[in-house]
PDB file of C-alpha atoms in Angstrom:
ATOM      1  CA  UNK W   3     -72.750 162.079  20.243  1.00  0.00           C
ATOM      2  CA  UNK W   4     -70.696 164.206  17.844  1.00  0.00           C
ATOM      3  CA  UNK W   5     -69.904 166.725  20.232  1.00  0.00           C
ATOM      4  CA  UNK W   6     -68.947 163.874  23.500  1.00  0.00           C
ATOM      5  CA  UNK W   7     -66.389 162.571  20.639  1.00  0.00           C
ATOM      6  CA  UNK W   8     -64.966 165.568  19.050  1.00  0.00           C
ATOM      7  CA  UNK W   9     -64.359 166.683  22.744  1.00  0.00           C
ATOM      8  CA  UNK W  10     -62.533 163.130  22.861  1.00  0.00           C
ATOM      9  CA  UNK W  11     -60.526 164.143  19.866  1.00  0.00           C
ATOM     10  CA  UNK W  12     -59.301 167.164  20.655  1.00  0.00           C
ATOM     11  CA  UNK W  13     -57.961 166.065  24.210  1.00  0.00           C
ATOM     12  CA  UNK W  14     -56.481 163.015  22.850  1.00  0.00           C
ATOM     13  CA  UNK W  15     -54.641 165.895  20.540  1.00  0.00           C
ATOM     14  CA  UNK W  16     -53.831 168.197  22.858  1.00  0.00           C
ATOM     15  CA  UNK W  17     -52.487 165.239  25.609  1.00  0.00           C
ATOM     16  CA  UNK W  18     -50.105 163.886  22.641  1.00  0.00           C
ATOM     17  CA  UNK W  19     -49.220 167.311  21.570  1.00  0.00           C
ATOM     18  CA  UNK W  20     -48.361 167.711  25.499  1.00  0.00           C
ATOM     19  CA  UNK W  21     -46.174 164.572  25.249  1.00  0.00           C
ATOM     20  CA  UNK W  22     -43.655 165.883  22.387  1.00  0.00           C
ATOM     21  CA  UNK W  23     -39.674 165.763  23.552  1.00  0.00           C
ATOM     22  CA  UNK W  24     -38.898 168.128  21.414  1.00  0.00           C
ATOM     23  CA  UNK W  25     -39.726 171.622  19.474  1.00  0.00           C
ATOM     24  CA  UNK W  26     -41.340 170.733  15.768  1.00  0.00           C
ATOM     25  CA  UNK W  27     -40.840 172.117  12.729  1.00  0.00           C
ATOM     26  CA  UNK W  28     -44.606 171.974  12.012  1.00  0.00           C
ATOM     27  CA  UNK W  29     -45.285 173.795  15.204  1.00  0.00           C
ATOM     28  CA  UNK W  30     -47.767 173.504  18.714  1.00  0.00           C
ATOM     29  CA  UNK W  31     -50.214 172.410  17.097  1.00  0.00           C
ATOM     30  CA  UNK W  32     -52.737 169.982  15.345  1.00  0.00           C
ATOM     31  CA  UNK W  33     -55.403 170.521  12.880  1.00  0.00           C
ATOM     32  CA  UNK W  34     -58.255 167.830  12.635  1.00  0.00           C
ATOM     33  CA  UNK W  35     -59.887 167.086   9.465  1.00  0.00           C
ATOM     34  CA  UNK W  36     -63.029 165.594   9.835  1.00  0.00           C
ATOM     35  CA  UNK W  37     -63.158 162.362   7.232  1.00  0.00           C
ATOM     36  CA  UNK W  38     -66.898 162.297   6.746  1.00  0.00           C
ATOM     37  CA  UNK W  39     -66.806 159.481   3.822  1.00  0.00           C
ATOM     38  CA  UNK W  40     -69.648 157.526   3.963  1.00  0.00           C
ATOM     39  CA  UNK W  41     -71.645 159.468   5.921  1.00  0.00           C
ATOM     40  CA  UNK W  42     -74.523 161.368   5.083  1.00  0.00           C
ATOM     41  CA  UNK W  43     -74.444 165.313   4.098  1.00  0.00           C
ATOM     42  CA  UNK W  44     -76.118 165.744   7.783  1.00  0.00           C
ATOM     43  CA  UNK W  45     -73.111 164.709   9.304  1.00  0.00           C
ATOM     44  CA  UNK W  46     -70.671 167.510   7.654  1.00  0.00           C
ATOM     45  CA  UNK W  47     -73.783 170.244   8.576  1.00  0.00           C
ATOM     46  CA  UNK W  48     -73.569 169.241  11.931  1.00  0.00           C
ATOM     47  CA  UNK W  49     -69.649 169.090  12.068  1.00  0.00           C
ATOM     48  CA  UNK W  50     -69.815 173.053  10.276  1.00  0.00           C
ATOM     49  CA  UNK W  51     -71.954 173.500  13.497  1.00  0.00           C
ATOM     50  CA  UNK W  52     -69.572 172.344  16.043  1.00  0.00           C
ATOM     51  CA  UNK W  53     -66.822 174.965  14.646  1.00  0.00           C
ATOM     52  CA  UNK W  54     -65.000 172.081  12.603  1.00  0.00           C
ATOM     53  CA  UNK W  55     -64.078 174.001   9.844  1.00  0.00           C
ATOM     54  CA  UNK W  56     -62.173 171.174   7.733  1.00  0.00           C
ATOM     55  CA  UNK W  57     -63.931 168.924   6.074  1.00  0.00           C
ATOM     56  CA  UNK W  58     -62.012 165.492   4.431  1.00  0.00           C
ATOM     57  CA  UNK W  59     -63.372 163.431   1.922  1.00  0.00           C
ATOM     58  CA  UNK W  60     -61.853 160.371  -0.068  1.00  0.00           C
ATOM     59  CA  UNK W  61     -63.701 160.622  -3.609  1.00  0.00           C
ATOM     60  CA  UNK W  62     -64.849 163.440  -6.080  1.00  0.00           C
ATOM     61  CA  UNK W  63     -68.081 162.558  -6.806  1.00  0.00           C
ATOM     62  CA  UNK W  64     -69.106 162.189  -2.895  1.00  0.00           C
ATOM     63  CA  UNK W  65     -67.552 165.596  -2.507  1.00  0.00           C
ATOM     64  CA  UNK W  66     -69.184 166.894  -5.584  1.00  0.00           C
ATOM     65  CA  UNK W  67     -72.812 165.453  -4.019  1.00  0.00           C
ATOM     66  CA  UNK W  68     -72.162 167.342  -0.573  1.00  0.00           C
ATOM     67  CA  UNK W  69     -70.973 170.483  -1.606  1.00  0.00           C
ATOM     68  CA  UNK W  70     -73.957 171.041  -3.490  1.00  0.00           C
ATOM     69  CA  UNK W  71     -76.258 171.147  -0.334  1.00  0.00           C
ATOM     70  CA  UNK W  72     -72.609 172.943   1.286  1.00  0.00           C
ATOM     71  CA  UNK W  73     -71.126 175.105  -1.358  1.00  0.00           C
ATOM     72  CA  UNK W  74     -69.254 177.809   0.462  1.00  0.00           C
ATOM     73  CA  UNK W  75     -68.717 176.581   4.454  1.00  0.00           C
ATOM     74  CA  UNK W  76     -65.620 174.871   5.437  1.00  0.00           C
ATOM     75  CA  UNK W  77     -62.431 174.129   4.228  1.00  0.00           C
ATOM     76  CA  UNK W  78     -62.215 170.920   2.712  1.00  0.00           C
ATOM     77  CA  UNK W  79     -59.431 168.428   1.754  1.00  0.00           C
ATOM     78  CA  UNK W  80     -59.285 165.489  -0.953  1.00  0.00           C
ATOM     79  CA  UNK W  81     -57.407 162.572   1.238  1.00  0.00           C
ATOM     80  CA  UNK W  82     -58.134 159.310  -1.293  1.00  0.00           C
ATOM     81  CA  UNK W  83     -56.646 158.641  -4.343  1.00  0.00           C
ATOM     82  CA  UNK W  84     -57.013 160.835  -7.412  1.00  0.00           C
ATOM     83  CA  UNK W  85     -57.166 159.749 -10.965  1.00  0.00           C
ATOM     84  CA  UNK W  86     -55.887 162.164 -13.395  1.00  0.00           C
ATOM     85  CA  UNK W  87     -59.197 162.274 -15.251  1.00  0.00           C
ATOM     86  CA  UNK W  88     -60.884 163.616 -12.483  1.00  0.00           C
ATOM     87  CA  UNK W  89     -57.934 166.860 -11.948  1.00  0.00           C
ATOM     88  CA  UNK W  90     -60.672 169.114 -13.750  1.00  0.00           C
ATOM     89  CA  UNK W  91     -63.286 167.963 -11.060  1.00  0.00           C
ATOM     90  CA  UNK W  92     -61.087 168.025  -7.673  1.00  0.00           C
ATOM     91  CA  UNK W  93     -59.768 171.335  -8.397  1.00  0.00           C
ATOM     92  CA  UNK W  94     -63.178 172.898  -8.270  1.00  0.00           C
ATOM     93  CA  UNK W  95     -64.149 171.133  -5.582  1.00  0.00           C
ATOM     94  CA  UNK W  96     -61.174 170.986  -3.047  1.00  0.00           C
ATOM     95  CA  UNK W  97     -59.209 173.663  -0.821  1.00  0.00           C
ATOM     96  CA  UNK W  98     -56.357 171.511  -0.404  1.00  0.00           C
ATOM     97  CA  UNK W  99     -55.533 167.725  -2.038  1.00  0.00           C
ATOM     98  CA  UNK W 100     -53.608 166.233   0.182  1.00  0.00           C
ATOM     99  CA  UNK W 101     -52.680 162.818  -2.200  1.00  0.00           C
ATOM    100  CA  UNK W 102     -50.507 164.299  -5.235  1.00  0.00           C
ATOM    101  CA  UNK W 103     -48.884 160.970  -5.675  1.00  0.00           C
ATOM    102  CA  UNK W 104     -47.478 161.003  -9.623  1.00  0.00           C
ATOM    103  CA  UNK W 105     -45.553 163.183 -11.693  1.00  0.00           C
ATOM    104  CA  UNK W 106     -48.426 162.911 -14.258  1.00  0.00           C
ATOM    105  CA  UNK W 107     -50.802 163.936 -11.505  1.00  0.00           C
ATOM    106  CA  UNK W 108     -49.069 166.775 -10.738  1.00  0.00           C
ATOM    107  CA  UNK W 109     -49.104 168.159 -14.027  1.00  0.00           C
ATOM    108  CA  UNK W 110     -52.800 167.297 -14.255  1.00  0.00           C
ATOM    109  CA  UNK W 111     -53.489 169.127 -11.131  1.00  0.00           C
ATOM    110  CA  UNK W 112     -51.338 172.235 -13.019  1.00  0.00           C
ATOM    111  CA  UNK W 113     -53.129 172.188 -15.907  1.00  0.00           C
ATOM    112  CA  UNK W 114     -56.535 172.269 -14.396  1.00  0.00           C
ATOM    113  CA  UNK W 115     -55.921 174.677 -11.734  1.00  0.00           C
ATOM    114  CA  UNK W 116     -54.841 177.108 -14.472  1.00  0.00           C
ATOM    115  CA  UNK W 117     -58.023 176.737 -16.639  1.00  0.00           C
ATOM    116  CA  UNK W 118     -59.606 177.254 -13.866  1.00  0.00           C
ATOM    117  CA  UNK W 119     -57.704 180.489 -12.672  1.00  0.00           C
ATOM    118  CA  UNK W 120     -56.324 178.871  -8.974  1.00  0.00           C
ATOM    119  CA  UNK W 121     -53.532 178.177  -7.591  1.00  0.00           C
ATOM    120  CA  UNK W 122     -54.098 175.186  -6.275  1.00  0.00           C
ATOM    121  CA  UNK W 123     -52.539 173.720  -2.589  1.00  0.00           C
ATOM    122  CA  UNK W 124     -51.537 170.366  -2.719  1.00  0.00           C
ATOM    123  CA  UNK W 125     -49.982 168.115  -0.389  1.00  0.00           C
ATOM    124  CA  UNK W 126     -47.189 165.461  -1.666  1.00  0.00           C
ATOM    125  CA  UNK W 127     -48.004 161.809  -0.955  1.00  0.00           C
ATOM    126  CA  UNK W 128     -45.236 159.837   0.321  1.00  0.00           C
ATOM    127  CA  UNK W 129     -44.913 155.872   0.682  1.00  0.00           C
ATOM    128  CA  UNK W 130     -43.130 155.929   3.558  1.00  0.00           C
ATOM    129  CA  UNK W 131     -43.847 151.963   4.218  1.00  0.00           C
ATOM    130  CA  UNK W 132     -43.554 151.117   0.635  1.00  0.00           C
ATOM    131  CA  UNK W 133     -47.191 149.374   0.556  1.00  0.00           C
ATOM    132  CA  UNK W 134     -47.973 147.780  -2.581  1.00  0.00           C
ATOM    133  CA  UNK W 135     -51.440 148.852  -2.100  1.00  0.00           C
ATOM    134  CA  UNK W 136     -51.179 151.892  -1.529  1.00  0.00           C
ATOM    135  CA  UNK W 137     -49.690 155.367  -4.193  1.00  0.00           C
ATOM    136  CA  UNK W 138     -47.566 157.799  -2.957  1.00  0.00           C
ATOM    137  CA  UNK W 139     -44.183 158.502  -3.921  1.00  0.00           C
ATOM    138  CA  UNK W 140     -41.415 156.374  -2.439  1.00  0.00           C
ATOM    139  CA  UNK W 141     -39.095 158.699   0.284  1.00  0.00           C
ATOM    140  CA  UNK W 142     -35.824 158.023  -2.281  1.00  0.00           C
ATOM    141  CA  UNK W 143     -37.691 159.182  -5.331  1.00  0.00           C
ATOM    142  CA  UNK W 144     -40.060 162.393  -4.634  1.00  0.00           C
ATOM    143  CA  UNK W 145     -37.058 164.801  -4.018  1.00  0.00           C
ATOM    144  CA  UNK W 146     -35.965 163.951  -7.740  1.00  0.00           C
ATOM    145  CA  UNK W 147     -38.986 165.726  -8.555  1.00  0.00           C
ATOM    146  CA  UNK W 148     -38.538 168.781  -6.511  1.00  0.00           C
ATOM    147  CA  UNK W 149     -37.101 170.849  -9.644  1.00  0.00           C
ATOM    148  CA  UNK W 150     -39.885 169.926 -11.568  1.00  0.00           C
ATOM    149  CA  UNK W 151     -42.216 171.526  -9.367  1.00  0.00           C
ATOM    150  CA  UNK W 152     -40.871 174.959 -10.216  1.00  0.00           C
ATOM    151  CA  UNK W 153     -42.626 174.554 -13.524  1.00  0.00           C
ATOM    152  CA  UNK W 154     -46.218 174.582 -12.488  1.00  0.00           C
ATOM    153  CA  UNK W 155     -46.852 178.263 -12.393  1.00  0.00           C
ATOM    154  CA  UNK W 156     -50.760 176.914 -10.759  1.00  0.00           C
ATOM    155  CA  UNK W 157     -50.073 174.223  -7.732  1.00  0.00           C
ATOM    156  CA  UNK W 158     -48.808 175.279  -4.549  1.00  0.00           C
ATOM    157  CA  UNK W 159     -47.048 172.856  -2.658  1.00  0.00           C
ATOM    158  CA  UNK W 160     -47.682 173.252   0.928  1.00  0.00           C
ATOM    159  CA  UNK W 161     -46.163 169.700   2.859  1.00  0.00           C
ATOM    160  CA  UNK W 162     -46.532 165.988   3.081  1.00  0.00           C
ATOM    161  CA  UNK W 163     -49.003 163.569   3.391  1.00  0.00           C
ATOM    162  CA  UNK W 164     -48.449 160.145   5.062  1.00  0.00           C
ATOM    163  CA  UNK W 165     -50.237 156.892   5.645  1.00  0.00           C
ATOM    164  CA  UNK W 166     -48.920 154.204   8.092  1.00  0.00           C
ATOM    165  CA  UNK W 167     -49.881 150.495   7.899  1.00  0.00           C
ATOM    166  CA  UNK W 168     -52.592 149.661  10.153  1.00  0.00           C
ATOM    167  CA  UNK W 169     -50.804 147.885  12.977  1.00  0.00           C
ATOM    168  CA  UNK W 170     -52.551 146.184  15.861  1.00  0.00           C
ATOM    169  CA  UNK W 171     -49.784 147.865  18.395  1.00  0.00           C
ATOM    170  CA  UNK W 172     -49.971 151.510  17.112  1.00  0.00           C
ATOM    171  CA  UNK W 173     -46.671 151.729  18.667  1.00  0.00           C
ATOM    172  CA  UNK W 174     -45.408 150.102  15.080  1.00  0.00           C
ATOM    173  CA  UNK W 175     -46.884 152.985  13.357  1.00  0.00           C
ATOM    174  CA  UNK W 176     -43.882 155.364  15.059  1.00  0.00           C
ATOM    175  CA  UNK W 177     -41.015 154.608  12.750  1.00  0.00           C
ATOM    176  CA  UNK W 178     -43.231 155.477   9.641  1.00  0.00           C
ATOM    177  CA  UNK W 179     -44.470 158.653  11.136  1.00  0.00           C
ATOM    178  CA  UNK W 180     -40.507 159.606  12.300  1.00  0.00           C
ATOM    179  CA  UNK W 181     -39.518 159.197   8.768  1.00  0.00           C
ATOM    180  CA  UNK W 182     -42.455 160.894   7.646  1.00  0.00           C
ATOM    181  CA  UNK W 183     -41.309 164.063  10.040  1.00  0.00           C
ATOM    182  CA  UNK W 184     -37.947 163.862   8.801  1.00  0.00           C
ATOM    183  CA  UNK W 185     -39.060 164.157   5.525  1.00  0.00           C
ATOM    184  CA  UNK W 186     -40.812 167.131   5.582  1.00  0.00           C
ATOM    185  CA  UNK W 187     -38.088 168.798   7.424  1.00  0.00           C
ATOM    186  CA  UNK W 188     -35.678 167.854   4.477  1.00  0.00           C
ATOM    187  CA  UNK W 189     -38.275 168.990   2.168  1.00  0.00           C
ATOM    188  CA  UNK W 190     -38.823 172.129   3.961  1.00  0.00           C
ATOM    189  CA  UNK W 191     -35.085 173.081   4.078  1.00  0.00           C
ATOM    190  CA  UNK W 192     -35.220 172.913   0.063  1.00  0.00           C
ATOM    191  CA  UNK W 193     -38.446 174.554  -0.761  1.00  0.00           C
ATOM    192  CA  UNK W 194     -40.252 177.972   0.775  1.00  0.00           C
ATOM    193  CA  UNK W 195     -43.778 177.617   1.845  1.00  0.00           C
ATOM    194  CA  UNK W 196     -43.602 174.357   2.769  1.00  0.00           C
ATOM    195  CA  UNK W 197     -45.568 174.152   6.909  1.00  0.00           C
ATOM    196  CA  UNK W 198     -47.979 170.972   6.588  1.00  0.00           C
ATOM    197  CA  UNK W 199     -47.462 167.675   7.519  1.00  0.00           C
ATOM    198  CA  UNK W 200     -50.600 165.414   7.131  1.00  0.00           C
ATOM    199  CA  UNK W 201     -50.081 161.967   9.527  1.00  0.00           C
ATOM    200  CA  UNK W 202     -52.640 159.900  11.419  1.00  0.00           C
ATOM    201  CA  UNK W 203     -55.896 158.632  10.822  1.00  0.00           C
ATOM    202  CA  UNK W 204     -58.676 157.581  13.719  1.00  0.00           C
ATOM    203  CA  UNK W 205     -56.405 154.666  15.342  1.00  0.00           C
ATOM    204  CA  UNK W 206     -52.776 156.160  15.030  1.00  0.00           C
ATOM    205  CA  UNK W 207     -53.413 160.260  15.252  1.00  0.00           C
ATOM    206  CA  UNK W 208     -51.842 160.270  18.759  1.00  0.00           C
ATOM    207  CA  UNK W 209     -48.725 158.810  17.426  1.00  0.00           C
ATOM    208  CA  UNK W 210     -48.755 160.786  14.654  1.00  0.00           C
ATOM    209  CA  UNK W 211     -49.031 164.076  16.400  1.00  0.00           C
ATOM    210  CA  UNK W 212     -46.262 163.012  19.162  1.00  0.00           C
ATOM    211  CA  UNK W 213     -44.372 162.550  16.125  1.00  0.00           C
ATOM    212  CA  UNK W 214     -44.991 166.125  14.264  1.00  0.00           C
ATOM    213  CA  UNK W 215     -48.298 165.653  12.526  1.00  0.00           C
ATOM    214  CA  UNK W 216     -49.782 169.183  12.456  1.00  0.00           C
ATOM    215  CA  UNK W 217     -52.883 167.893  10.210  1.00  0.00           C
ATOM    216  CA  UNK W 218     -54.791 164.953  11.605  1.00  0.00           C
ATOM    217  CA  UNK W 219     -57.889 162.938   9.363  1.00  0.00           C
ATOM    218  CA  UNK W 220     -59.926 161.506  11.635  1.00  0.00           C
ATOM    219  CA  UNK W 221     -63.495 159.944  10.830  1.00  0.00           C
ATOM    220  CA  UNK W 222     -64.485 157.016  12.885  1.00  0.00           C
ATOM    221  CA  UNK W 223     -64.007 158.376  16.222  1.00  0.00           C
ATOM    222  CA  UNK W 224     -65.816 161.116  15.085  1.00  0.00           C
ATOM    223  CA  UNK W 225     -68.723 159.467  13.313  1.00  0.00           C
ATOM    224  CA  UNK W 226     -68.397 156.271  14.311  1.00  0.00           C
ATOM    225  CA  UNK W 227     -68.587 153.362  11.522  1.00  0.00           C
ATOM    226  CA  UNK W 228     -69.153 153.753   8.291  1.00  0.00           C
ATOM    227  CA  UNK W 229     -72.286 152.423   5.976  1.00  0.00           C
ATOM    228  CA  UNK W 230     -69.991 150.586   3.267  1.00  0.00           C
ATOM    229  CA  UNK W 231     -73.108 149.799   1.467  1.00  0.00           C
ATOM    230  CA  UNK W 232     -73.698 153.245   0.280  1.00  0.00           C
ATOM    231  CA  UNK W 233     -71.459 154.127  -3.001  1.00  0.00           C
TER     232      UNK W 233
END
């Protein structure tokens, strides 16, 4: 079944990617995350199999569980929130943490990543929709932090990540993911290194994608449902 829908996937990618107007910033392409939260290790072995080498998760401890039985294969990316007191924890465990949301995260991150001798890739979490329930910095206030970021000799910022509301009509996802592509072409006019832009989760990613996503997190129509009674 994995393999029928990551087959799915990566058309549905390549047919939005085909739809684009215009040339991106973030390039031709897209690169899908698998979101294997709530699934068993099994599922992540058998993704590694089918040559998808990134692997998203949404907690630490979950991550901390599967990379013991998966310690050195795939690439993988922290996508939920982050609580400071777990910095120590995510920067062992995670390539690339895609929700750096706070200024005091940030520094946590820093901090960690430098007793730890990394650098550390990070992605910057933006509010584009200004959820209540949801972190991220709000598009008006994360470029006043941009100097700051020069002071953390350990945390590489490589892009943006965004979350749209989930919308019956996906086609009211497009405005967030717009300003979510403008964004990161501000940001990348102001800082060097700055190529990923992280938009579009199982029932938006072709939006996202037509829109200049060039990492995708996709879960369900990879793995189907979740088991929300497993912590």
């Amino acid at each position: 079944m994995l393999k029928d829908n990551l087959h799915k996937v990566q058309t549905q990618i390549a047919e939005a990617l085909a739809r684009r107007t215009e040339i991106k910033l973030t390039g031709d392409g897209a690169t899908l995350v698998a979101v294997t939260k709530n699934h068993p290790v099994d599922v992540v072995l058998e993704a590694l199999e089918l040559g998808i080498a990134n692997i998203g998760e949404n907690r630490v401890q979950e991550a901390k569980e599967k990379r013991a039985v998966v310690p050195d294969r795939g690439s993988w990316h922290l996508i939920g929130h982050l609580q400071t007191n777990k910095a120590k924890q995510a920067v062992a465990l995670f390539d690339l943490i895609e929700s750096a949301d706070s200024e005091h995260l940030l520094a946590a991150l820093d901090k960690a990543a430098a007793q730890q001798g990394k650098v550390q890739d990070v992605l910057l979490q933006i509010n584009i929709a200004r959820e209540q329930q949801k972190t991220g910095f709000l598009p008006e206030d994360y470029t006043a932090i941009l100097p700051q970021l020069d002071t953390y000799q350990n945390l590489r910022v490589r892009g943006l990540m965004v979350i749209a509301p989930l919308c019956e009509n996906i086609e009211d996802t497009r405005p967030v993911f717009k300003e979510g592509y403008r964004c990161f072409c501000q940001l990348q006019a102001q800082r060097p290194g700055i190529e990923l832009l992280s938009m579009g989760m199982t029932h938006d990613f072709t939006v996202a994608v037509e829109e200049g996503a060039n990492i995708v997190r996709v879960g369900t129509a990879l793995f189907g449902k979740r088991d929300y009674t497993k912590k």
